XYZ file of C-alpha atoms in Angstrom:
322
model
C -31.702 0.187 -15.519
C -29.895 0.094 -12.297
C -32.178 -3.068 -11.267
C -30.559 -4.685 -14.459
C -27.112 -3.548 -13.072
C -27.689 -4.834 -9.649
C -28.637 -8.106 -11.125
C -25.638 -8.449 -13.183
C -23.007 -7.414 -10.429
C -24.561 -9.546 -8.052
C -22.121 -12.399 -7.274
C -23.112 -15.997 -7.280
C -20.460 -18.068 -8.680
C -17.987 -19.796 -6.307
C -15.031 -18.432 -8.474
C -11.578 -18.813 -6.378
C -9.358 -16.042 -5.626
C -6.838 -17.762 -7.876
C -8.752 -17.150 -11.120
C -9.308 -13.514 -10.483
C -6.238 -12.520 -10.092
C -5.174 -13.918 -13.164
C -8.172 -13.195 -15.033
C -7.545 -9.249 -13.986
C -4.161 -9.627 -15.692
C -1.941 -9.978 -12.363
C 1.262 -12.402 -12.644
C 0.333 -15.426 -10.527
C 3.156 -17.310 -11.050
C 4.381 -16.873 -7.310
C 1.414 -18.538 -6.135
C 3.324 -21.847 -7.787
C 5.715 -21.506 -5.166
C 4.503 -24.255 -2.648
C 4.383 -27.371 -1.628
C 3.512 -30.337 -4.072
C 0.695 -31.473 -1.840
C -0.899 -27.861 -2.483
C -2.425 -26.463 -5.875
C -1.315 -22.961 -6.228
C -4.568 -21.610 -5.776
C -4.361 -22.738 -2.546
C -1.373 -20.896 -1.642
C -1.890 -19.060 1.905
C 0.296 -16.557 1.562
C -2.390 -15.084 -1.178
C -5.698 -16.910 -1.267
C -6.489 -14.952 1.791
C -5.616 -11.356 0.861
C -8.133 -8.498 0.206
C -5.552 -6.962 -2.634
C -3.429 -7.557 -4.868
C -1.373 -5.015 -7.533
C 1.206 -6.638 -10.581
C 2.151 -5.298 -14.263
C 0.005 -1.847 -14.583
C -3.238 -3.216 -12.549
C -4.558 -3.531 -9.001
C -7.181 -6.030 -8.182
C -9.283 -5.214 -4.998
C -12.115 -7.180 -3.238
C -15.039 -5.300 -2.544
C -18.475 -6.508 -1.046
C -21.402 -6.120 -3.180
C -24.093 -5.358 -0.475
C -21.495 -1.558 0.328
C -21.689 -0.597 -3.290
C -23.546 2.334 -3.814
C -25.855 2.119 -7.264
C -26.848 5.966 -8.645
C -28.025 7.672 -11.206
C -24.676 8.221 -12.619
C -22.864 5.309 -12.020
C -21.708 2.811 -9.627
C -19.692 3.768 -6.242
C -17.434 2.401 -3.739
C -16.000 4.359 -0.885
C -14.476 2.313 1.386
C -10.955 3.205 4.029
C -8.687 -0.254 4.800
C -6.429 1.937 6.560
C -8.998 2.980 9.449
C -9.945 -0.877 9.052
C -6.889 -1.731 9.926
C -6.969 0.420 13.129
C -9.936 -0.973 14.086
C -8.758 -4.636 13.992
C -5.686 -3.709 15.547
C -7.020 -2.055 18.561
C -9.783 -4.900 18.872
C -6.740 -7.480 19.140
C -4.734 -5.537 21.672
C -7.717 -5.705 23.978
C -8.630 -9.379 23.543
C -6.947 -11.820 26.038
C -8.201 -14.895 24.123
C -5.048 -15.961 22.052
C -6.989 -17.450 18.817
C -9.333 -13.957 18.435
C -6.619 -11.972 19.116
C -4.520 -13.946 16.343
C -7.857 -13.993 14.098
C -8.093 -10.003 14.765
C -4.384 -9.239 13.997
C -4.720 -11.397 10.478
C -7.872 -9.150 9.294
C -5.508 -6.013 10.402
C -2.419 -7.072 8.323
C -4.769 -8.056 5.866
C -6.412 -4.661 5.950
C -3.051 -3.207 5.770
C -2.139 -4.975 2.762
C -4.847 -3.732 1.087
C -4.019 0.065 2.016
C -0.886 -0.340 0.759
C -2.521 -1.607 -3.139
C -4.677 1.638 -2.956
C -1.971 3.723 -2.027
C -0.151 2.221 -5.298
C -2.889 2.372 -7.539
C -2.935 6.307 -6.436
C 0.558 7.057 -7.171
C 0.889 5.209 -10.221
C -2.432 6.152 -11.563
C -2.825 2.034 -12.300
C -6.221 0.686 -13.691
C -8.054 -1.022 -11.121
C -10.355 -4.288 -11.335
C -12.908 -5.325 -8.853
C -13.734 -8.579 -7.500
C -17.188 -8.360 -5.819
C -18.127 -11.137 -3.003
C -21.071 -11.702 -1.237
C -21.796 -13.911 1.895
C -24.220 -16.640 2.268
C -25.124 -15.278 5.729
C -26.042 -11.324 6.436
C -25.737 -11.825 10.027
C -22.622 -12.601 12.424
C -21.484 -11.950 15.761
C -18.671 -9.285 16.229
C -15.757 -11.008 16.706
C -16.290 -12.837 12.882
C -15.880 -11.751 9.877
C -18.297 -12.436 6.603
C -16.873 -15.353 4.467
C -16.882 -14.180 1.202
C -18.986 -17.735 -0.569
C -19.475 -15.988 -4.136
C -16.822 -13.714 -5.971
C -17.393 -12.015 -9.305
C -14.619 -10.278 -11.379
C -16.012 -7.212 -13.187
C -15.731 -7.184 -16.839
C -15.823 -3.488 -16.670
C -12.379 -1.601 -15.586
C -13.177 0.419 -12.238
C -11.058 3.780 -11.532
C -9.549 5.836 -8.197
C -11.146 8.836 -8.229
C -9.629 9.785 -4.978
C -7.484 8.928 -1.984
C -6.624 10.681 1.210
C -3.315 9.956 2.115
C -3.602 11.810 5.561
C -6.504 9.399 6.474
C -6.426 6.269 4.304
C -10.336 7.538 2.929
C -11.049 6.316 -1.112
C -13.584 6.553 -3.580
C -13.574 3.841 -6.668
C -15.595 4.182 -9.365
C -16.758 2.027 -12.019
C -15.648 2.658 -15.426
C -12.463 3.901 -17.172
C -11.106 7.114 -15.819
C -12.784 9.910 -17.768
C -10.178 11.129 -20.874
C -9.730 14.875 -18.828
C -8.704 13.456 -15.520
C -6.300 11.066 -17.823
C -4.700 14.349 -19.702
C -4.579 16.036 -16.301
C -2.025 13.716 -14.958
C -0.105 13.090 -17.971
C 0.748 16.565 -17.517
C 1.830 16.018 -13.662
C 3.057 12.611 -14.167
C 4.838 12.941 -17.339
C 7.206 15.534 -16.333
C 9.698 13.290 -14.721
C 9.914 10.646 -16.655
C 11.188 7.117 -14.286
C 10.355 9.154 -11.109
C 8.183 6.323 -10.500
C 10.524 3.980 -10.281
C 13.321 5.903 -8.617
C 15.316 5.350 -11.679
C 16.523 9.125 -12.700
C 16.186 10.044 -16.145
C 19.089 11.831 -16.041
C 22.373 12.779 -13.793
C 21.960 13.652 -10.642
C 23.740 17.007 -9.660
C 26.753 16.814 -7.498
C 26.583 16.337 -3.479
C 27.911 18.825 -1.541
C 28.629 19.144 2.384
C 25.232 21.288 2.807
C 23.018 19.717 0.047
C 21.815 16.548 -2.160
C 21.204 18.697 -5.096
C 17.470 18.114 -5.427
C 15.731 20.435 -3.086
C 15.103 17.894 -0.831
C 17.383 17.527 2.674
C 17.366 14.814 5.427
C 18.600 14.103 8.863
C 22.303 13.539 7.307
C 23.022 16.846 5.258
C 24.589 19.134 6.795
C 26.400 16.939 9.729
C 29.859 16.954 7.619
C 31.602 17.910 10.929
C 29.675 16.569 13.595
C 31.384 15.735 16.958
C 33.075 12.731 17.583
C 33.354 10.384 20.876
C 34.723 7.037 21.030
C 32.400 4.391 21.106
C 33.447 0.663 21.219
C 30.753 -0.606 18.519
C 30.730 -1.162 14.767
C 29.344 1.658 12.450
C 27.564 0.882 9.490
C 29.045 3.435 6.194
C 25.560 5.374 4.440
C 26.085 5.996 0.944
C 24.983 9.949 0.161
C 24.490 9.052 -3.500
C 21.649 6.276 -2.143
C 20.154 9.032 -0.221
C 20.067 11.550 -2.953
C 18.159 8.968 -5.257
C 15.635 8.274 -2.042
C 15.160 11.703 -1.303
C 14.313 12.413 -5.794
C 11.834 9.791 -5.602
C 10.547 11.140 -2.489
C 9.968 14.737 -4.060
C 9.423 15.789 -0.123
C 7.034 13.851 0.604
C 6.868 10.624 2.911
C 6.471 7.359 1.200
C 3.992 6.159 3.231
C 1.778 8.725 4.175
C 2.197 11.248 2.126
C 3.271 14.246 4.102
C 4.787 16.870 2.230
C 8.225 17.484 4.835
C 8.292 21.181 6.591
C 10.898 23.852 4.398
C 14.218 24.763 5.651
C 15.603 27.860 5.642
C 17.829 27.435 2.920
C 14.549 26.696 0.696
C 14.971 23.099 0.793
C 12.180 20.201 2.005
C 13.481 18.226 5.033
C 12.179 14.523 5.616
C 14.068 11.376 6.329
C 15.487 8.257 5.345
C 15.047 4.882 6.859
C 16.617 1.559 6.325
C 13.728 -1.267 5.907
C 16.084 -3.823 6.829
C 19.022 -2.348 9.671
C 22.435 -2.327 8.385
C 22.805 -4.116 11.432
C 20.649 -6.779 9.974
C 22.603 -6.819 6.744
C 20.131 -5.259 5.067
C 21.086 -3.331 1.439
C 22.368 0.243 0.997
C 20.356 0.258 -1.933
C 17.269 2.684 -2.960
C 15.360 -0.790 -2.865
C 16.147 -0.663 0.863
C 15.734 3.159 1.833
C 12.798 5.079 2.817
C 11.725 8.326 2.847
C 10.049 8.764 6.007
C 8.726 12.104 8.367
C 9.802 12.533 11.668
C 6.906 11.000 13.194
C 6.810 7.606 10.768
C 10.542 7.695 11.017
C 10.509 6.972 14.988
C 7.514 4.706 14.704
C 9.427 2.524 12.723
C 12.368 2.246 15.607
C 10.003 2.400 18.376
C 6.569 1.810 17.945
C 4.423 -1.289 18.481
C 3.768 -2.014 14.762
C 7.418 -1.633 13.944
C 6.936 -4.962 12.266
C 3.800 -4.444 10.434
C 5.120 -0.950 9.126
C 8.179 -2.987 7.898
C 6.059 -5.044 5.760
C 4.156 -2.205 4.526
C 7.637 -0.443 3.395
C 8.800 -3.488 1.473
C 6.149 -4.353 -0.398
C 5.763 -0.494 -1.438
C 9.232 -0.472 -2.355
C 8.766 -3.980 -4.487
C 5.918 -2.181 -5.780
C 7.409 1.014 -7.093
C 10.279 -1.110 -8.865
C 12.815 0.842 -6.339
């Protein structure tokens, strides 16, 4: 029986990236936007990615030789987060220009993908696997397998977990067992448009020393703070923005999950970030805003993947419909 399985999972058509996303039921109609002297499967900016998430489905590339086959089912347990890492640190050490350019592509790549799991886990979407396969087993460290044969699964493949402290997931294949799917209609359903930041009804009113909605952040609280004279422009916040941030946030940081640390008055504290600086003329919009903790917070001013945590905000944001 599992022999048979193997067999049929086993990838040996030369299907393009192209096809599988659409086939999986993913919008594609992006990939159009390109040069005439291009077909859209072609497009760069997404015939190279690992993962890919549109409408109610996420579509990740898996290889077939790390599945695990048992008795009970078919397994994939896999971390792009700590991949990622990996890369990353392999391409600060390199001095060669094109490796370290080839290393920091695999880690945005890797990246990417974290960011599609990370949906897929908060919106409990149904996940398809494309399975690829190389023509060569063996390569030197500084490559990376090219995938020569892709197969979309006809069968539906589920999250069964992901850690958001340390990237770790489990996918399994098949359709999410009915309890676990009752289980988190009771969780998800309670709020109804929490997922997309859009309240489903009035938010209560803002006062000097609160939001309203049990969650605080680095502004609250500072109605009377002290003022010098500075010769610069200051950009106006909008409290109402931050008290639909902080809502969707429910406490915890949008990107890795961290539930914030409880004040004394009994609300959670965590903060909120502009993606795109004021400065920059970037929206005072919920599309734009963050909910961050401390430590992401100053690693997106100040640390050396400021750029690549950027990207990682947006396309969670675009993701989430904020």
């Amino acid at each position: 029986m599992l022999s048979d399985l193997r067999e049929q999972l086993k990838p040996t058509s030369t299907m393009r990236v192209y096809d599988a996303v659409s086939e999986a039921g993913i919008d594609v109609s992006d990939w159009h936007n390109i040069s005439s002297n291009r077909s859209p499967a072609q497009n760069p900016n997404y015939c190279y990615r690992w993962a890919f998430q549109g409408n109610d489905r996420v579509l990740v590339c898996l290889w077939y030789d790390e599945l695990d086959f048992l008795a009970n089912g078919v397994e994939y347990r896999g971390n792009a987060r700590a991949e990622y890492k990996t890369y990353d640190e392999r391409a600060n050490d390199q001095r060669a220009p094109s490796l370290k350019q080839r290393l920091k592509t695999w880690a945005a790549r890797a990246l990417q993908m974290d960011v599609v799991v990370k949906i897929a886990h908060w919106e409990d979407r149904l996940v398809r696997v494309a399975l690829v396969q190389s023509k060569s087993l063996v390569r030197r460290d500084d490559e990376r397998a090219a995938a020569d044969f892709r197969l979309l699964d006809s069968e539906p493949w589920h999250l069964v977990q992901y850690d958001m402290q340390t990237g770790a997931f489990l996918l399994r294949r098949g359709p999410k067992p009915l309890h676990e799917t009752l289980k988190d209609i009771v969780v998800f359903g309670e709020e109804e448009g929490a997922a997309s930041g859009a309240p489903s009804q009035a938010f209560p009113e803002i006062t000097p020393d609160s939001y309203g909605v049990g969650v605080a952040d680095q502004f609250i609280g500072n109605e009377t703070p002290e003022r010098t004279a500075v010769s610069a422009f200051v950009w106006g916040r909008s409290a109402k923005v931050r008290q639909v941030v902080l809502a969707r946030s429910k406490g915890c940081c949008e990107h890795c999950g961290r539930l914030g640390f409880l004040k004394v008055n009994g609300e959670i504290y965590i903060e909120t970030h502009h993606v795109v600086p004021l400065s920059e003329e970037g929206a005072d919009t919920p599309g734009n805003v963050i909910a961050l903790c401390p430590e992401h917070h100053r690693e997106a001013h100040f640390g050396s993947e400021h750029e690549a945590l950027k990207a990682s905000f947006l396309q969670m944001l675009v993701a989430v419909g904020a």
